[in-house]
Short mmCIF file of C-alpha atoms in Angstrom, two decimals:
data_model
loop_
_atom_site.label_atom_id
_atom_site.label_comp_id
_atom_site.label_asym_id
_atom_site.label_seq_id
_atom_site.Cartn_x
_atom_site.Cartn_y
_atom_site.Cartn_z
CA UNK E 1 0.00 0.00 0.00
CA UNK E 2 1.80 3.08 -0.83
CA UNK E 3 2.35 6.17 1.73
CA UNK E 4 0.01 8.82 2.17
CA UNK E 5 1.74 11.74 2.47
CA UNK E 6 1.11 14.96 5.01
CA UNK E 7 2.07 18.39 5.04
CA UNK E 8 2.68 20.91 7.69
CA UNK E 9 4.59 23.67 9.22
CA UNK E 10 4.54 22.08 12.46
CA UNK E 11 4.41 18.72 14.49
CA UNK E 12 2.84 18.73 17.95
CA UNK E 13 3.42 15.44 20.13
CA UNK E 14 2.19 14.01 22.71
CA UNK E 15 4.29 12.35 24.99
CA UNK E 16 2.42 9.05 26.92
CA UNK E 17 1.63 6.45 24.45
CA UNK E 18 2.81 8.47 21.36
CA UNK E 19 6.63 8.59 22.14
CA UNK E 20 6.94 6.70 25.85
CA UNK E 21 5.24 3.78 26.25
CA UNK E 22 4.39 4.25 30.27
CA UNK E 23 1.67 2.11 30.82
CA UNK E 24 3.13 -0.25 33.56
CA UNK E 25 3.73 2.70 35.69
CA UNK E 26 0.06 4.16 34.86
CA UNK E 27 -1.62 1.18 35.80
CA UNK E 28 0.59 0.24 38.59
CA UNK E 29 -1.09 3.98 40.01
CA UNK E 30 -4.14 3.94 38.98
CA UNK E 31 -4.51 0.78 40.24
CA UNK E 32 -3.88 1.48 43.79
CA UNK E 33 -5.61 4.96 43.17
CA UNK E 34 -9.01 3.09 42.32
CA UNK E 35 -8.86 0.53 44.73
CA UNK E 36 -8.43 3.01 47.30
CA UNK E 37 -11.59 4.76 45.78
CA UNK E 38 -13.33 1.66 45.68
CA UNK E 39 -13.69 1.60 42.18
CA UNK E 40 -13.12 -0.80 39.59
CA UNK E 41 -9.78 -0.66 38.35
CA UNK E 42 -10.07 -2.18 34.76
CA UNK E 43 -12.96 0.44 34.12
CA UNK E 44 -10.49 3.45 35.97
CA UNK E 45 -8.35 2.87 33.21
CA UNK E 46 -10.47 3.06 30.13
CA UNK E 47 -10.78 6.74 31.39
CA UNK E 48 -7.09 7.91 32.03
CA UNK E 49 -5.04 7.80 28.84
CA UNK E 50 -4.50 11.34 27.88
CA UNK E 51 -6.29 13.44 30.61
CA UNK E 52 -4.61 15.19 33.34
CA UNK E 53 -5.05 13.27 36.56
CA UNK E 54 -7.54 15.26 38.33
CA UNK E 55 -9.74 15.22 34.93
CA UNK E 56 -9.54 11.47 35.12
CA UNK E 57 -10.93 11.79 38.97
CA UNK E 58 -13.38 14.37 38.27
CA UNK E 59 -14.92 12.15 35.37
CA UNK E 60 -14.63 8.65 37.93
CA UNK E 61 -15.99 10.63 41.19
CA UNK E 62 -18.14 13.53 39.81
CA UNK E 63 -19.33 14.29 43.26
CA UNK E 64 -16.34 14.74 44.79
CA UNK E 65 -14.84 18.56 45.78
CA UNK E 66 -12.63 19.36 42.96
CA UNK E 67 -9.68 20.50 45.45
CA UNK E 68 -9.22 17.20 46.49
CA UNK E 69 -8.72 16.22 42.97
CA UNK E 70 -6.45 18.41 42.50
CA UNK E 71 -4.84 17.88 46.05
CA UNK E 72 -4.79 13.82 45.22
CA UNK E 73 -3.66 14.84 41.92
CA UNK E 74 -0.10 16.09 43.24
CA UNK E 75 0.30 13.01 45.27
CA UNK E 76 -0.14 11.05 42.26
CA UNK E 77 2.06 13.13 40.07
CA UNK E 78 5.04 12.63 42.39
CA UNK E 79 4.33 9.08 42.81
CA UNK E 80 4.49 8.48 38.80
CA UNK E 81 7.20 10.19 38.60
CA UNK E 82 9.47 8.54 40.82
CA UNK E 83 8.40 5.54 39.35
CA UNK E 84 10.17 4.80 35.88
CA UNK E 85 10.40 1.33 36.04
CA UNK E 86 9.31 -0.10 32.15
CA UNK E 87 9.36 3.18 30.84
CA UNK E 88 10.39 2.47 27.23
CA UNK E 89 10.19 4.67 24.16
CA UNK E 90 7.71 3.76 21.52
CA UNK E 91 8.53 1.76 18.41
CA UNK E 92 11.00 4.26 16.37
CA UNK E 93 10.60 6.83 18.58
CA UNK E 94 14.45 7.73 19.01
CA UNK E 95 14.93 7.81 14.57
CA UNK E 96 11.49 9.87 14.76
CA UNK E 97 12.77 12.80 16.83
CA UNK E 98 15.92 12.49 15.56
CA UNK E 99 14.63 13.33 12.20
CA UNK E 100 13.07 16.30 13.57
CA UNK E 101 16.03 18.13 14.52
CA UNK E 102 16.04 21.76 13.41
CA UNK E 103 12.58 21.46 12.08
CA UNK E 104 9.64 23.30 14.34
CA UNK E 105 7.75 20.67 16.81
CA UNK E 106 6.56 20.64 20.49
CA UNK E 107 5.95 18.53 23.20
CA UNK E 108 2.00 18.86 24.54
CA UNK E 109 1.68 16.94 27.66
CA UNK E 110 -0.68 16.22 30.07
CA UNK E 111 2.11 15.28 32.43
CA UNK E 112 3.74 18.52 34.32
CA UNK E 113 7.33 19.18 33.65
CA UNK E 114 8.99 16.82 36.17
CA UNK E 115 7.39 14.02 35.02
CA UNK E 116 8.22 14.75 31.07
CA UNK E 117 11.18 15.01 32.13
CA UNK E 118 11.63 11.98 33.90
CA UNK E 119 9.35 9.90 31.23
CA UNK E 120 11.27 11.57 28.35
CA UNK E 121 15.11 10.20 30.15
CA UNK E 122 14.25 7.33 31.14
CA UNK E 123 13.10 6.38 27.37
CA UNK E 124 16.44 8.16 26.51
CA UNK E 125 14.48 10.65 24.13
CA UNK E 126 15.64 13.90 23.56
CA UNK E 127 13.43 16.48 25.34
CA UNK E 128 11.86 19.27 22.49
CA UNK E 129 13.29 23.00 23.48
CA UNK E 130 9.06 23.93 23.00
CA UNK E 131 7.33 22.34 25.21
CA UNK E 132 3.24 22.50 27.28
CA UNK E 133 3.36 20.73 30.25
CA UNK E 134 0.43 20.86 32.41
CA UNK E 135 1.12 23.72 34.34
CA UNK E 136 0.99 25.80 31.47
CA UNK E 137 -2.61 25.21 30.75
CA UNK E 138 -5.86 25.89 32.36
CA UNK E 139 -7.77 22.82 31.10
CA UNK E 140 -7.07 19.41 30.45
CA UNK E 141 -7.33 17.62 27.07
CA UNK E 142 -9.66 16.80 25.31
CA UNK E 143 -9.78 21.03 26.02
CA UNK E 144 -7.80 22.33 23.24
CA UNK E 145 -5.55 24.85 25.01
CA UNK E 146 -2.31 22.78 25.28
CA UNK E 147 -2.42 22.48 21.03
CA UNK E 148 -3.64 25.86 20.44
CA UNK E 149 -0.61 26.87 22.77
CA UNK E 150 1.90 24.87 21.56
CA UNK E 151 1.08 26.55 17.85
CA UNK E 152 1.71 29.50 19.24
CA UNK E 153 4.60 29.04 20.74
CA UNK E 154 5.90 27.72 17.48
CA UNK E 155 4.39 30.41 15.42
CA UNK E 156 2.30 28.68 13.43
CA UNK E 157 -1.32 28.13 12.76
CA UNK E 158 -3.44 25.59 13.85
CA UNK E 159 -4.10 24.69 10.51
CA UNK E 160 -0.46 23.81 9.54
CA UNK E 161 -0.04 21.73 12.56
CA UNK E 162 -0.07 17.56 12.70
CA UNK E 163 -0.76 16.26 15.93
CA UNK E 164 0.45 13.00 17.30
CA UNK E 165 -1.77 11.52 19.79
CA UNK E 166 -2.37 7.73 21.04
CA UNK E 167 -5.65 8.96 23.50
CA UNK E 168 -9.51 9.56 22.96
CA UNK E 169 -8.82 12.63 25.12
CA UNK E 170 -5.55 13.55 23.17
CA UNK E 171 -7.43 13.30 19.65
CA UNK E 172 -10.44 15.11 20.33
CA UNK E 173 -8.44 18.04 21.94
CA UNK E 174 -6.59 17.58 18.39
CA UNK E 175 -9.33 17.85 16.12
CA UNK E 176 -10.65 20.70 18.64
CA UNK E 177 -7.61 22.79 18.21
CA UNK E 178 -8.56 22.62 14.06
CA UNK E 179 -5.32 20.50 13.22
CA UNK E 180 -4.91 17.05 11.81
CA UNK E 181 -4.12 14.18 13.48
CA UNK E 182 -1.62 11.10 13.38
CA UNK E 183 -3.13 8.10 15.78
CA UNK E 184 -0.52 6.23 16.85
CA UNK E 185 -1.30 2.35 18.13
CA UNK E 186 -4.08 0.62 19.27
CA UNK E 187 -5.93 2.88 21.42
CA UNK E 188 -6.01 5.63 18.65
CA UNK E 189 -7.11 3.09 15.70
CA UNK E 190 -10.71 3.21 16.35
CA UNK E 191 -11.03 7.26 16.62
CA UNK E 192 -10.73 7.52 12.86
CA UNK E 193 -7.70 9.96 12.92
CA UNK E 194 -6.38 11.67 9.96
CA UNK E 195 -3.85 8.78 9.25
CA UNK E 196 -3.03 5.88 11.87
CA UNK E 197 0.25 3.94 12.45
CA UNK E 198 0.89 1.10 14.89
CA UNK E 199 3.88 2.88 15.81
CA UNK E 200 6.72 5.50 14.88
CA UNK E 201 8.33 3.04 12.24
CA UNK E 202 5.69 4.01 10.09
CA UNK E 203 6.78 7.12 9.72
CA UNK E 204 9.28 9.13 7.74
CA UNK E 205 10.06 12.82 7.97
CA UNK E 206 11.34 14.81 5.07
CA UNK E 207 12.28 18.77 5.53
CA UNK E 208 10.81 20.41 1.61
CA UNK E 209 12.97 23.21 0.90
CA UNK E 210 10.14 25.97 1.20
CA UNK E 211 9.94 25.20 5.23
CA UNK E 212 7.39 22.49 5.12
CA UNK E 213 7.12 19.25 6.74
CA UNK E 214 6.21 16.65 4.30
CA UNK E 215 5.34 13.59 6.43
CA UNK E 216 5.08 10.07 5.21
CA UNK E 217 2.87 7.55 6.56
CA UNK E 218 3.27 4.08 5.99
CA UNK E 219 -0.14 2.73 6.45
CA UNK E 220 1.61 -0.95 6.41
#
């Protein structure tokens, strides 16, 4: 099947699922987390991927005060990130950011800066110079903001952005933000994204000599 072929000005990534895979050390978490709520944990984790962690507990306890999301939220935060422990980078991950040096692309988290940071070395990635964590934005994904921010940090428009997402949460905020999206594996192959891969070998970047992005997708 041959490529299909996008272009942009920009790249916006998410991090969790998209470049790291971190899902032993989300589970391990939210496992506890739930349990502790009472709740069941295989459902708890339908509803994380991609939110910010006291969106995930607003949406699983909507009667409970939102300060002690947001106070549980911290707690859980520090926990993940002193927990690394099988956090790998995705399938071609390292070649894929590689091939973006010098070309404009962000980082648009819902993990705050410590825990990018962490994530992002212990996957032995190299950390983008733009980057949103989640203290930079009001709202989690699906909200928009974090995109929409990360375009203008870059300069571009929303329009000549790609987004890279793995989440429900992630691509929503993606088609929100009026940019195309890039699933990438399982979790993003049912959301009908712009173009899907199973992973970042499916991918090749090539700089056009006018300042575009022309990204190929191999569909497989």
């Amino acid at each position: 099947m041959p490529a299909t072929v996008l272009e942009a000005r920009a790249l916006l990534l998410d991090m969790d699922g998209t470049l790291v895979n971190s899902d032993a050390v989300v589970e391990r978490c939210w496992h506890r987390w739930a349990l502790a709520q009472g709740l069941d944990p295989v459902a708890a984790l339908k509803v994380v991927h991609g939110r910010q962690g006291y969106a995930t507990m607003a949406a699983l306890l909507p009667d409970r005060p939102m300060e002690q999301n947001y106070a549980e939220n911290r707690i859980m935060l520090a926990e993940e990130t002193a927990d690394t422990d099988g956090v790998v980078p995705i399938g071609g991950a390292p070649a894929f950011m590689a091939s973006l040096t010098g070309l404009p692309h962000a980082l648009v988290t819902s993990a705050d800066e410590a825990l990018a940071q962490a994530r992002m070395t212990a996957a032995a990635l190299p950390m983008p110079e733009t980057r949103v964590t989640a203290e930079m934005v009001g709202a989690s994904k699906p909200d928009p903001e974090g995109f929409l921010k990360g375009a203008a940090e870059l300069g571009f428009a929303p329009a000549d952005c790609i987004v890279f997402e793995d989440s429900e949460a992630g691509i929503a905020a993606g088609r929100a933000a009026g940019m195309r999206v890039v699933g990438v594996g399982p979790r993003a192959a049912v959301l009908s994204p712009d173009a899907h891969v199973e992973d970042l070998t499916q991918l090749r970047v090539e700089a056009g000599t006018d300042g575009s992005i022309r990204l190929h997708v191999d569909a497989g």
